[in-house]
């Protein structure tokens, strides 16, 4: 049995991240689907699958630490290892946010979670945030820095939708009452945080590729 | 100039964590104070000090990575380094939650954030969560596993308070309206998450000290 080289470990780290990314992106899609179409069973699945994502994070962390410990990589590969660590952390938090959305649906059982008035907004909100998740996972897989830069603009759109949810709830037309408003506020926050983490995830990748930030990239 | 030993680095990591812990605990105390006594200036300070906590986390992460890379520590010291990494991460998230509370106060400017009806509950809630923060920081500093176990019970009390906030808002006596309920729900969540992270922080320390979990400790 040959000893694993630094190159082997770096390849394995990337493979593990590539495997984790889509799990997280699907968790969000399913959570959003469960919310929009009142599917508590689907929500339960998201909740019960979250420990798998946590397990991936732990495995990546362990391998990253072993890699640093055994191979003492120099600057560039070390940056890749640190990036893997940070990306695993971001993915785990994104998974948690998908779980929070799903858990809100589960907790409400057969009661409808999302007020009728809030549905059109959340359909748009959920679709855009899910697309950001897919894009962030794509950045992770392909190291495409152009897509990474796009995520900044996507996030501005999402922030605007976030404000619209609050304007709706605080406006005179909100008739769904306090509990529905509280659920919508928490759900909106989970969406917004997930989108933020998509941006952070892509930022870590850009740092690994260029050693700089998205803002330092030359204009396209 | 002598080269730093593994022992030097481990000592330095602990010192850095010991310095970060109280910053985080004070951030929460100040955020809670700002919320309960309508002090937007104090809230602004919490928000503006958060990057200092983030900077501590970055510095700890860097030193932990360097330590692993240069010294290739064996199992026990390696566990300490990994624990330092994880604790730094927890502290950073706790700092963020204090910042979220403070930012809610800042965003409301001179408008009172917390509905009069919710104040008694939040006074209790804030005090208990702040005490958990102090205790978690104490666990970090002293490696006292008995205190770590106490945090589990503290967290149960806090979870009960969390439910009370929602019962109040969803009950017939809530007259403060939707915006106040939404703010209270988000604030309650930030309190609850901070308390969770106190428990996680202590868990990491227990793992470093015993290699096991709090649940595996012999009964006292």
Short mmCIF file of N, CA and C in Angstrom, two decimals, chain B residues 25 27 76 133 199 216:
data_model
loop_
_atom_site.label_atom_id
_atom_site.label_comp_id
_atom_site.label_asym_id
_atom_site.label_seq_id
_atom_site.Cartn_x
_atom_site.Cartn_y
_atom_site.Cartn_z
N UNK B 25 -18.36 37.68 25.24
CA UNK B 25 -19.32 37.73 26.35
C UNK B 25 -19.76 39.18 26.61
N UNK B 27 -19.79 41.58 24.39
CA UNK B 27 -20.62 42.02 23.25
C UNK B 27 -22.07 41.62 23.50
N UNK B 76 -2.47 14.10 20.99
CA UNK B 76 -3.02 14.98 22.03
C UNK B 76 -2.85 16.48 21.70
N UNK B 133 -23.07 32.78 28.58
CA UNK B 133 -21.87 33.24 27.85
C UNK B 133 -20.67 33.32 28.79
N UNK B 199 -23.21 26.17 24.59
CA UNK B 199 -23.15 24.73 24.86
C UNK B 199 -22.12 24.06 23.94
N UNK B 216 -20.74 11.53 28.32
CA UNK B 216 -19.93 10.38 28.74
C UNK B 216 -19.22 10.62 30.07
#
